[in-house]
Amino acid sequence: MKTEKIAIDKRGYYGEFGGAYVPEMLHANVKELQDCYLEVLADPAFQKEFRSLLKNYVGRPTPLYFAKRLSAKYDTQIYLKREDLCHTGAHKINNTIGQILLAQRLGKKRIIAETGAGQHGVATATVCALMGLECIVYMGKLDIERQAPNVARMKMLGATVVPALSGNMTLKDATNEAIRDWLSNPSDTHYIIGSVVGPHPYPDLVAKLQAVISEEILEQLPEQTGRKLPDAVMACVGGGSNAAGAFYHFINEPSVQLIAAEAAGLGVHSGETAATIALGKPGVLHGSRSYLIQTDDGQVVEPYSISAGLDYPGVGPLHAHLAATKRAKYFPVTDEEALKAVVELSRLEGIIPALETAHALALLREIKFKKEEIVVICLSGRGDKDLETYMKYLM
Amino acid sequence: MNRLDNLFSHKKKDTLAIYFTAGFPKLNDTRRILLELDAAGTDIIEIGMPFSDPLADGSTIQASSQKALGNGMSLKLLFEQLKDIRQETEIPIVLMGYINPVMVFGVEAFCKKCQEIGIDGLILPDLPLWEFNNNYKSIFEKYGIHAIFLVTPQTSDERVRILDAASSGFLYAVSVSTTTGSSGRFNKEQESYFKRLSNLKLNNPILVGFGIAESKNFKIANKYLNGGVVGSAFIRAIEKEESVDGFIKSLRG
Ligand SMILES: Cc1ncc(COP(=O)(O)O)c(C=O)c1O
């Protein structure tokens, strides 16, 4: 596996973003992970197990599908990387499979996770059931309501879902609670973070586990198109893990445009938004320095998006770096634009995408590509969990 | 001389530090509470700078921080409230909070303000040692502000020594790896951890924090180390408008 595509220093910095801003209670845990993660990832026994589970359990490789009618509509060549076809319905399981194998090697008995849309919670509950480990998932109370099907799935899988009751009761607050749990249970617990956020080494660890997405695109694209590289890769960004995975092997290929969609909620300047790159300033939250939506006093602003998975005031430090260095472009997409894109993909291709994913699809209306250009969109997840929201919208 | 050093030059035992959140329960209570604590015989004042997402805090301090921010508390306002405090008291004052608001204020501007007012030390639990040593140590020293680091039961002897070397004023021994506001009587494990710290013969005095709500645990902390810090229990007391003087007396037993 080619992994060293992104320059990260010993302290976990991508340029000026990253690091490990954790209280002393977590020092030993974070240090243990920092010291071992590269070695574990490189271990052939780990790779064998990881690859075998991705193939036989998750169902990888996921198809790279030429979306004919969508392409005709936008007059370009659109390929969908079908992460929605992964077991559990989103890319999140690529990361949880890798991290559960890591947790086993560290001898951890108890697994905790945060979740927004519930996809990461389901993916964590799934691998815990698979390995017979205890699983506790923190989820904002609002998200428990708006992503009910995923709460039921987690319960079916034997996980305990704990509501987070602070702030807007969404992903940020669930992450606060997960970190508080971790620092209260430092010796027996592994925290499976669900995105490329958190203290070093999580952003790099999660990016490397999700890198399988772009690794497969690199193999599939020539078979289908005769072209080695796409002209553009697009993805949605909450914390940024599906985007990190889809971008990973293209970061050092300057001919490939990297384009991401962040959630604008009701609009970037509406005060009800999660457009971190558009509005954020450098700041520290959840263990790393990145862009952060905050007040002039350095208080975190409560975010808003219709999409629970993108409703987060920060973004992974890798994305802050890609944005600051202009290697990737980030565009805000509103709730309304995302919902339109959901209906469009459903009707044109027979694929109902997740609300998060729809933000990336909505960019097709914003960005004009040439007819012969190849655009790969990471279809990060399926929309089953969002059907209630979709039904309301269609009314 | 830094007031913390001055205090510990003569006081070796029973040092009582009280934490409270700035701007709580009412926006302009900061100064009143500080002076009442001083009058009641507190040794060190620890003022919490409220943050929206206090990761190391339990429900009591989360709620007080939220309330304070809702009241309109900010770092600028805190400095304003404390502007002339040295005309009234020489009690050592330490500020405690999270790194983000301090970074946004500007670490140097912040330390300069602290010096102007007469703040003696800073506790920033999510500021990593490496960042401090490489980026901020010289700034803290320039303005005479002591950096106070945390150790926990999981911290190895070797690392305790490193954190002791980086700290000045005192070292903060977290009694158990958890968030603030935990309760329960200190057990054998904690006592042996305090003993271990005591046996290391560190440069700095050591205060025990997290989990001291009443006199029993304060006594145990005093038995092995230099004293303790009380936070959540005091916040609950002022929320109920209990007398500050009575609270301190009962802690001292
Ligand atoms: C389907 C789907 N896509 C995207 C995301 C956003 O996460 P990330 O930015 O880490 O890919 C989520 C998060 O819940 C999700 O469920």
XYZ file of C-alpha atoms and ligand atoms in Angstrom:
664
model
C 0.000 0.000 0.000
C 1.336 3.423 -0.943
C 0.757 5.552 2.099
C 3.321 8.318 2.449
C 1.534 10.841 0.277
C 0.953 13.513 2.835
C 3.740 15.303 4.636
C 3.103 15.228 8.341
C 5.785 15.992 10.899
C 6.720 14.031 13.972
C 4.299 16.048 16.114
C 1.410 15.410 13.777
C 1.386 18.760 11.998
C 0.320 19.331 8.430
C 1.995 22.719 8.036
C 0.553 24.790 10.876
C -2.412 22.489 11.553
C -2.647 19.375 13.710
C -0.753 18.507 16.883
C -2.030 16.788 20.002
C -3.684 19.229 22.412
C -4.758 16.801 25.102
C -4.799 17.105 28.876
C -2.294 15.034 30.829
C -4.996 12.416 31.567
C -4.783 11.364 27.919
C -1.058 11.731 27.448
C -0.240 8.049 27.900
C -3.031 6.860 25.587
C -2.247 9.277 22.828
C 1.493 8.623 23.132
C 0.896 4.872 22.923
C -1.052 5.355 19.691
C 1.529 7.762 18.276
C 4.320 5.321 18.989
C 2.664 2.267 17.475
C 0.246 3.205 14.705
C 2.691 3.302 11.799
C 4.265 0.048 12.826
C 0.879 -1.650 13.190
C -0.321 -0.329 9.822
C 2.856 -1.615 8.173
C 2.691 -5.025 9.833
C 1.938 -7.672 7.164
C -0.226 -9.636 9.617
C -2.341 -6.534 10.260
C -2.607 -5.791 6.551
C -3.644 -9.347 5.797
C -6.434 -9.273 8.343
C -7.525 -5.749 7.387
C -7.597 -6.539 3.665
C -9.402 -9.805 4.170
C -12.139 -8.162 6.252
C -12.496 -5.313 3.764
C -12.972 -7.836 0.973
C -15.104 -10.506 2.585
C -16.975 -8.584 5.270
C -17.262 -5.009 4.006
C -17.623 -6.008 0.354
C -14.674 -4.152 -1.143
C -13.647 -3.138 -3.677
C -16.723 -0.942 -4.028
C -17.761 -0.286 -7.636
C -16.677 2.764 -9.578
C -19.874 3.403 -11.458
C -20.261 5.530 -14.590
C -23.394 7.592 -13.948
C -24.689 7.891 -17.486
C -27.807 9.997 -17.022
C -26.198 12.298 -14.466
C -23.262 12.734 -16.852
C -25.598 13.590 -19.703
C -27.362 16.163 -17.570
C -24.143 17.938 -16.586
C -22.405 17.272 -19.895
C -19.301 15.677 -18.420
C -18.078 12.197 -17.394
C -19.209 11.449 -13.843
C -18.086 8.359 -11.961
C -19.493 7.508 -8.549
C -17.277 5.702 -6.059
C -19.903 3.558 -4.379
C -19.002 3.693 -0.671
C -22.759 3.492 -0.051
C -22.473 -0.184 -0.958
C -20.109 -0.945 1.916
C -21.562 -3.104 4.666
C -23.489 -0.749 7.009
C -23.994 1.769 4.201
C -21.104 4.220 4.325
C -17.323 4.592 4.135
C -17.105 4.792 7.938
C -16.522 1.053 8.292
C -13.157 1.202 6.477
C -11.861 3.100 9.490
C -13.596 1.069 12.202
C -12.285 -2.241 10.826
C -8.744 -0.894 10.961
C -9.141 0.646 14.406
C -10.742 -2.414 15.987
C -7.764 -4.484 14.841
C -5.484 -1.853 16.353
C -7.475 -1.860 19.618
C -7.147 -5.638 19.827
C -3.401 -5.378 19.418
C -3.331 -2.842 22.265
C -5.314 -5.242 24.453
C -8.249 -2.833 24.910
C -11.523 -4.302 26.136
C -13.884 -1.379 25.891
C -14.607 0.678 22.784
C -16.111 4.149 22.705
C -17.103 6.317 19.760
C -18.903 9.541 18.920
C -21.382 9.738 16.100
C -23.356 12.397 14.258
C -25.336 10.774 11.472
C -25.051 7.474 13.284
C -23.081 5.867 10.449
C -19.866 5.855 12.420
C -21.745 4.635 15.480
C -23.235 1.767 13.484
C -19.869 0.952 11.922
C -18.273 0.892 15.378
C -21.074 -1.170 16.923
C -20.709 -3.581 13.994
C -16.995 -4.230 14.435
C -17.457 -4.517 18.213
C -20.089 -7.210 17.667
C -17.727 -8.880 15.223
C -14.909 -8.949 17.752
C -16.975 -9.407 20.895
C -16.017 -6.101 22.526
C -18.111 -3.756 24.652
C -19.285 -0.691 22.706
C -20.487 2.684 23.957
C -21.536 5.317 21.443
C -22.056 8.983 22.326
C -24.623 10.756 20.198
C -26.203 14.198 20.534
C -29.814 14.103 21.634
C -30.934 15.992 18.535
C -29.101 13.487 16.313
C -30.693 10.570 18.157
C -34.010 12.028 17.051
C -33.121 12.908 13.476
C -31.205 9.678 12.715
C -33.478 7.221 14.525
C -32.946 4.236 12.191
C -29.239 4.225 13.005
C -29.940 4.354 16.740
C -32.077 1.232 16.353
C -29.294 -0.482 14.398
C -26.731 0.280 17.096
C -29.054 -1.174 19.709
C -29.601 -4.306 17.596
C -25.838 -4.717 17.461
C -25.586 -4.625 21.238
C -24.102 -1.154 21.657
C -25.072 1.294 24.386
C -26.085 4.674 22.967
C -25.519 7.540 25.407
C -27.202 10.877 24.627
C -25.034 14.015 24.758
C -27.035 16.810 26.323
C -24.771 19.849 26.123
C -24.539 22.540 23.415
C -26.814 21.991 20.427
C -26.756 18.272 21.296
C -25.039 17.314 18.048
C -21.699 15.896 16.849
C -19.445 18.377 18.670
C -21.152 17.613 21.954
C -21.015 13.859 21.378
C -17.279 14.217 20.732
C -16.848 16.175 23.993
C -18.577 13.358 25.883
C -16.511 10.651 24.193
C -13.285 12.462 25.110
C -14.500 12.874 28.710
C -15.236 9.152 28.849
C -11.808 8.335 27.449
C -9.948 10.461 29.968
C -11.959 8.825 32.738
C -11.125 5.311 31.487
C -7.597 5.609 30.195
C -6.330 2.091 30.689
C -8.942 -0.278 29.263
C -10.622 1.880 26.618
C -9.868 2.636 22.982
C -11.585 5.620 21.396
C -12.471 4.970 17.759
C -12.736 8.481 16.365
C -14.946 8.610 13.297
C -13.161 11.145 11.161
C -9.789 12.730 10.405
C -10.063 14.882 13.526
C -8.744 14.625 17.086
C -5.213 14.630 18.433
C -2.304 13.192 16.443
C -2.172 10.351 15.350
C -5.925 10.111 14.660
C -6.082 12.382 11.608
C -3.272 10.474 9.921
C -4.445 7.068 11.133
C -7.993 7.575 9.845
C -6.768 9.064 6.549
C -4.515 6.054 5.986
C -7.351 3.621 6.720
C -9.706 5.496 4.375
C -7.010 5.767 1.684
C -8.335 2.478 0.294
C -10.979 4.594 -1.475
C -8.489 6.391 -3.730
C -6.309 3.305 -3.987
C -9.226 1.499 -5.629
C -10.085 4.466 -7.845
C -6.513 4.345 -9.151
C -6.994 0.686 -10.079
C -10.516 0.970 -11.463
C -10.283 4.131 -13.514
C -7.819 2.851 -16.173
C -9.846 -0.333 -16.666
C -12.972 1.678 -17.376
C -11.678 4.779 -19.082
C -8.163 4.039 -20.273
C -7.135 7.124 -18.319
C -4.714 6.918 -15.422
C -6.028 9.886 -13.472
C -9.346 11.702 -13.178
C -9.578 15.443 -13.770
C -11.354 16.041 -10.490
C -12.290 14.222 -7.304
C -15.188 15.557 -5.235
C -16.410 14.667 -1.760
C -18.327 16.101 1.176
C -16.500 17.196 4.321
C -17.738 16.918 7.880
C -14.567 16.082 9.757
C -13.289 15.058 6.355
C -12.625 11.312 6.369
C -14.314 10.254 3.134
C -12.748 13.250 1.401
C -9.337 12.401 2.886
C -9.693 8.827 1.644
C -10.869 9.885 -1.813
C -8.145 12.550 -2.154
C -5.302 10.604 -0.561
C -3.474 9.133 -3.545
C -4.167 12.178 -5.697
C -2.759 14.806 -3.374
C 0.609 14.754 -5.110
C -0.919 14.654 -8.586
C -1.316 18.339 -9.456
C -3.413 17.620 -12.554
C -6.207 16.259 -10.343
C -8.486 18.948 -8.920
C -9.554 18.197 -5.371
C -12.945 19.680 -4.581
C -14.950 19.400 -1.396
C -18.365 20.481 -0.169
C -18.959 21.692 3.361
C -22.347 22.247 4.925
C -23.584 25.827 4.714
C -26.814 25.040 6.560
C -29.182 27.942 5.914
C -26.358 29.922 4.265
C -22.752 30.843 5.089
C -23.730 34.165 6.649
C -27.048 33.099 8.145
C -25.615 32.311 11.581
C -26.981 28.789 11.069
C -24.126 27.063 9.317
C -21.300 24.553 9.547
C -19.139 26.026 6.768
C -15.868 25.776 8.677
C -13.419 26.563 5.899
C -15.475 29.532 4.721
C -15.871 31.042 8.201
C -13.324 29.419 10.475
C -10.177 30.845 11.989
C -7.299 28.782 13.370
C -8.206 27.308 16.732
C -7.939 24.266 18.969
C -10.864 21.899 19.493
C -10.947 18.174 20.232
C -7.200 17.856 20.400
C -5.929 19.502 17.267
C -5.329 22.905 15.768
C -7.386 23.517 12.672
C -9.971 25.900 11.341
C -12.781 26.437 13.788
C -15.981 28.459 13.694
C -15.536 30.657 16.743
C -16.277 34.065 18.199
C -13.711 36.853 18.493
C -13.201 35.628 22.085
C -12.261 32.125 20.982
C -15.529 30.467 22.005
C -16.786 27.762 19.671
C -19.937 28.731 17.790
C -22.701 26.131 17.769
C -22.972 24.901 14.170
C -26.034 24.004 12.144
C -26.685 21.739 9.178
C -29.635 19.589 8.181
C -27.050 16.833 7.826
C -26.025 15.406 11.190
C -22.728 14.114 9.797
C -21.604 17.549 8.605
C -22.992 19.536 11.548
C -19.594 20.243 13.103
C -17.767 23.555 13.762
C -14.300 22.167 12.994
C -12.610 20.199 10.245
C -9.670 17.803 10.140
C -6.237 19.494 10.135
C -5.345 17.868 6.807
C -8.201 19.774 5.181
C -7.210 23.013 6.901
C -3.777 22.507 5.374
C -5.097 21.611 1.903
C -7.315 24.700 2.032
C -4.593 27.034 3.331
C -2.150 25.849 0.668
C -4.919 25.973 -1.956
C -4.310 22.363 -2.966
C -7.985 21.620 -2.503
C -11.021 23.870 -2.902
C -13.903 23.913 -0.442
C -17.366 25.127 -1.351
C -20.315 25.744 0.964
C -23.574 23.969 0.070
C -26.890 24.805 1.731
C -29.520 22.394 3.090
C -31.802 23.259 0.200
C -29.172 22.610 -2.479
C -28.295 19.286 -0.869
C -31.939 18.175 -0.784
C -32.336 19.018 -4.480
C -29.299 16.883 -5.247
C -30.787 13.963 -3.277
C -33.899 13.958 -5.423
C -31.904 14.387 -8.597
C -29.620 11.408 -8.004
C -32.525 9.257 -6.852
C -34.520 9.976 -10.019
C -31.654 9.931 -12.519
C -29.619 6.989 -11.272
C -31.805 5.020 -8.886
C -29.449 5.741 -6.008
C -30.704 7.457 -2.852
C -27.666 9.162 -1.284
C -27.133 10.191 2.334
C -27.714 13.856 3.162
C -23.979 14.298 3.772
C -23.079 12.872 0.364
C -25.706 15.040 -1.321
C -23.645 18.117 -0.475
C -20.901 16.838 -2.784
C -23.411 16.022 -5.532
C -24.853 19.530 -5.298
C -21.526 20.943 -6.479
C -22.326 19.736 -9.998
C -24.626 22.731 -10.330
C -21.888 25.101 -9.183
C -18.846 23.866 -11.014
C -18.760 23.504 -14.771
C -16.641 20.685 -16.183
C -15.751 20.047 -19.817
C -17.539 17.282 -21.690
C -14.495 14.998 -21.850
C -13.373 15.608 -18.270
C -13.599 12.773 -15.778
C -15.063 13.662 -12.403
C -15.064 11.094 -9.605
C -17.536 11.774 -6.796
C -17.200 9.894 -3.533
C -20.681 8.569 -2.827
C -19.941 8.319 0.871
C -23.209 6.780 2.049
C -26.765 5.757 1.338
C -29.850 7.644 2.341
C -31.914 5.083 4.243
C -31.258 6.878 7.517
C -32.559 10.152 6.049
C -35.813 8.947 4.511
C -37.947 10.676 7.096
C -36.296 14.017 6.283
C -36.675 13.314 2.548
C -40.368 12.522 2.888
C -40.977 15.810 4.687
C -39.091 17.643 1.956
C -41.065 16.009 -0.859
C -44.326 17.113 0.810
C 8.708 37.886 44.056
C 5.941 35.799 42.542
C 3.206 35.497 45.194
C 3.041 31.711 44.789
C 6.741 31.400 45.619
C 6.274 33.778 48.494
C 3.393 31.701 49.864
C 5.194 28.381 49.612
C 8.396 29.795 51.104
C 6.640 29.826 54.468
C 3.620 27.566 54.006
C 4.439 23.892 53.570
C 1.162 22.268 54.642
C -2.611 22.682 54.467
C -2.535 24.968 51.456
C -6.051 25.568 50.245
C -6.719 26.708 46.700
C -10.265 27.452 45.600
C -11.411 27.398 41.981
C -14.404 29.312 40.728
C -15.644 30.265 37.290
C -15.294 33.925 36.340
C -18.632 35.626 35.704
C -20.638 33.101 37.721
C -23.300 33.103 39.093
C -23.577 36.763 38.059
C -21.371 38.496 35.548
C -19.816 40.865 38.065
C -19.413 38.396 40.927
C -15.782 37.579 40.085
C -14.224 40.230 42.257
C -16.640 39.859 45.162
C -16.089 36.113 45.382
C -12.329 36.522 45.157
C -12.285 38.994 48.039
C -14.646 36.912 50.175
C -12.425 33.862 49.653
C -9.394 35.902 50.633
C -11.096 37.164 53.788
C -12.152 33.616 54.685
C -8.547 32.447 54.734
C -8.086 30.819 51.331
C -4.430 30.553 50.330
C -4.653 30.585 46.539
C -7.365 31.778 44.168
C -7.867 29.859 40.954
C -10.112 31.689 38.517
C -11.638 29.605 35.768
C -11.786 31.246 32.359
C -14.989 29.824 30.905
C -14.803 27.944 27.600
C -17.639 26.675 25.437
C -16.280 23.115 25.268
C -14.488 22.297 28.531
C -13.229 18.781 27.814
C -11.699 18.065 31.197
C -14.667 19.292 33.216
C -17.632 17.497 34.679
C -21.213 18.722 34.736
C -20.863 21.347 37.510
C -18.090 23.329 35.842
C -19.594 22.776 32.395
C -22.801 24.371 33.657
C -21.060 27.257 35.429
C -19.009 27.954 32.305
C -22.103 27.934 30.136
C -23.878 30.275 32.526
C -20.888 32.624 32.696
C -20.601 32.781 28.901
C -24.339 33.369 28.700
C -23.851 36.232 31.177
C -21.387 37.759 28.721
C -18.091 36.702 30.265
C -14.935 37.074 28.170
C -11.194 37.345 28.751
C -11.283 41.072 28.059
C -13.959 41.514 30.663
C -12.115 39.327 33.166
C -9.039 41.517 32.869
C -11.274 44.538 33.296
C -12.843 43.050 36.455
C -9.428 42.308 37.930
C -7.799 45.577 36.880
C -7.221 47.045 40.343
C -7.305 43.839 42.354
C -3.757 44.299 43.652
C -4.849 47.434 45.473
C -7.003 45.168 47.612
C -5.219 41.876 48.075
C -1.874 40.142 47.735
C -3.351 36.627 47.623
C -1.759 34.508 44.860
C -4.055 34.327 41.813
C -3.885 31.658 39.154
C -5.969 31.564 35.973
C -7.145 28.207 34.662
C -8.716 27.493 31.335
C -8.426 26.064 27.866
C -5.853 27.061 25.322
C -8.125 28.240 22.500
C -9.385 31.521 23.955
C -5.843 32.299 25.129
C -4.406 31.621 21.663
C -7.081 33.765 20.076
C -6.313 36.573 22.553
C -2.629 36.086 21.691
C -0.392 34.272 24.170
C 2.007 37.167 24.541
C -0.722 39.789 24.889
C -2.371 37.521 27.432
C 0.757 37.075 29.552
C 1.443 40.787 29.390
C -2.059 41.528 30.699
C -1.544 38.961 33.447
C 1.641 40.687 34.525
C 0.007 44.131 34.522
C -2.771 42.879 36.777
C -0.614 40.729 39.011
C -1.660 37.220 38.016
C 0.852 34.706 39.345
C 0.309 31.543 37.354
C -1.556 29.821 34.546
C -3.031 26.335 34.287
C -3.913 25.355 30.722
C -4.658 21.631 30.803
C -4.836 21.197 27.040
C -1.573 22.999 26.325
C 0.893 20.179 25.587
C 4.293 20.315 27.215
C 6.047 20.227 23.863
C 4.137 23.251 22.554
C 4.803 25.088 25.801
C 8.525 24.401 25.808
C 8.991 25.283 22.169
C 6.648 28.191 21.694
C 5.551 29.739 24.962
C 8.025 29.127 27.766
C 10.087 32.216 27.027
C 6.943 34.362 26.899
C 5.740 33.089 30.288
C 9.183 33.774 31.748
C 9.415 37.232 30.221
C 6.252 38.270 32.053
C 6.968 36.372 35.255
C 3.956 34.050 34.912
C 4.307 30.575 36.405
C 3.189 27.648 34.262
C 1.532 24.931 36.314
C 1.269 21.452 34.812
C -0.939 18.496 35.717
C 0.149 14.982 36.651
C -2.193 12.003 37.038
C -2.001 8.532 38.608
C -1.034 7.253 35.139
C 1.928 9.640 34.825
C 5.219 7.756 35.154
C 7.841 8.916 37.663
C 10.055 9.927 34.797
C 7.362 12.105 33.266
C 6.375 13.549 36.651
C 9.953 14.821 36.916
C 9.761 16.348 33.445
C 6.479 18.089 34.274
C 7.877 19.244 37.608
C 10.858 20.741 35.814
C 8.558 22.587 33.407
C 6.320 23.865 36.210
C 6.864 26.670 38.634
C 4.747 27.790 41.579
C 3.318 24.347 42.201
C 2.539 21.053 40.501
C -1.108 20.035 40.142
C -1.750 16.386 41.050
C -5.037 15.206 39.558
C -6.317 12.688 42.127
C -7.882 10.338 39.628
C -7.963 10.308 35.852
C -11.378 11.774 35.233
C -13.184 15.064 34.719
C -13.626 17.607 37.494
C -16.407 17.120 40.003
C -15.841 13.470 40.861
C -16.661 12.498 44.405
C -16.027 9.714 46.869
C -13.501 9.227 49.595
C -9.869 8.948 48.450
C -8.947 5.256 48.521
C -5.763 3.252 49.118
C -4.750 3.553 45.490
C -4.919 7.311 45.621
C -3.081 7.428 48.915
C -0.259 5.356 47.480
C -0.131 7.669 44.452
C 0.157 10.701 46.752
C 2.869 8.881 48.685
C 4.716 8.091 45.462
C 4.642 11.763 44.478
C 5.806 12.812 47.911
C 8.718 10.367 47.789
C 9.921 11.810 44.497
C 11.122 14.922 46.368
C 10.170 17.266 43.565
C 11.220 20.887 43.153
C 7.683 22.222 43.370
C 5.077 21.979 46.106
C 2.207 19.688 45.067
C -1.493 20.438 45.381
C -4.095 17.728 44.881
C -7.091 18.579 42.737
C -10.202 16.804 41.342
C -12.342 15.043 43.901
C -11.922 17.226 46.977
C -15.408 18.252 48.066
C -15.084 18.172 51.849
C -12.600 18.118 54.689
C -11.918 14.357 54.706
C -10.237 14.295 51.311
C -8.554 17.621 51.977
C -6.992 16.067 55.092
C -5.743 13.054 53.128
C -4.182 15.355 50.524
C -2.502 17.305 53.311
C -1.181 14.163 54.914
C 1.064 13.407 51.953
C 1.319 16.587 49.925
C 1.135 20.351 50.338
C -2.580 20.878 50.089
C -5.532 20.747 47.734
C -7.716 22.510 45.226
C -11.505 22.611 45.560
C -13.637 23.563 42.563
C -16.985 21.947 41.808
C -18.036 21.743 45.483
C -17.397 25.472 45.903
C -19.340 26.278 42.746
C -22.293 24.289 44.027
C -22.052 26.180 47.324
C -22.096 29.649 45.764
C -24.887 28.628 43.475
C -26.920 27.885 46.586
C -25.726 31.177 48.065
C -24.045 29.455 50.991
C -21.615 31.548 53.007
C -18.107 31.536 51.578
C -16.658 31.843 55.049
C -18.650 28.853 56.308
C -17.563 26.769 53.314
C -13.868 27.440 53.920
C -14.167 26.801 57.665
C -15.851 23.451 57.126
C -13.217 22.419 54.563
C -10.435 23.247 56.953
C -12.310 21.109 59.446
C -22.501 9.108 4.610
C -21.602 10.068 5.295
N -20.799 10.849 4.563
C -19.979 11.747 5.126
C -19.940 11.926 6.494
C -19.051 12.986 7.050
O -17.887 12.505 7.635
P -16.476 12.649 6.956
O -16.306 14.077 6.584
O -15.518 12.233 8.013
O -16.415 11.774 5.778
C -20.748 11.130 7.303
C -20.706 11.294 8.769
O -21.487 10.886 9.520
C -21.594 10.181 6.689
O -22.400 9.398 7.427
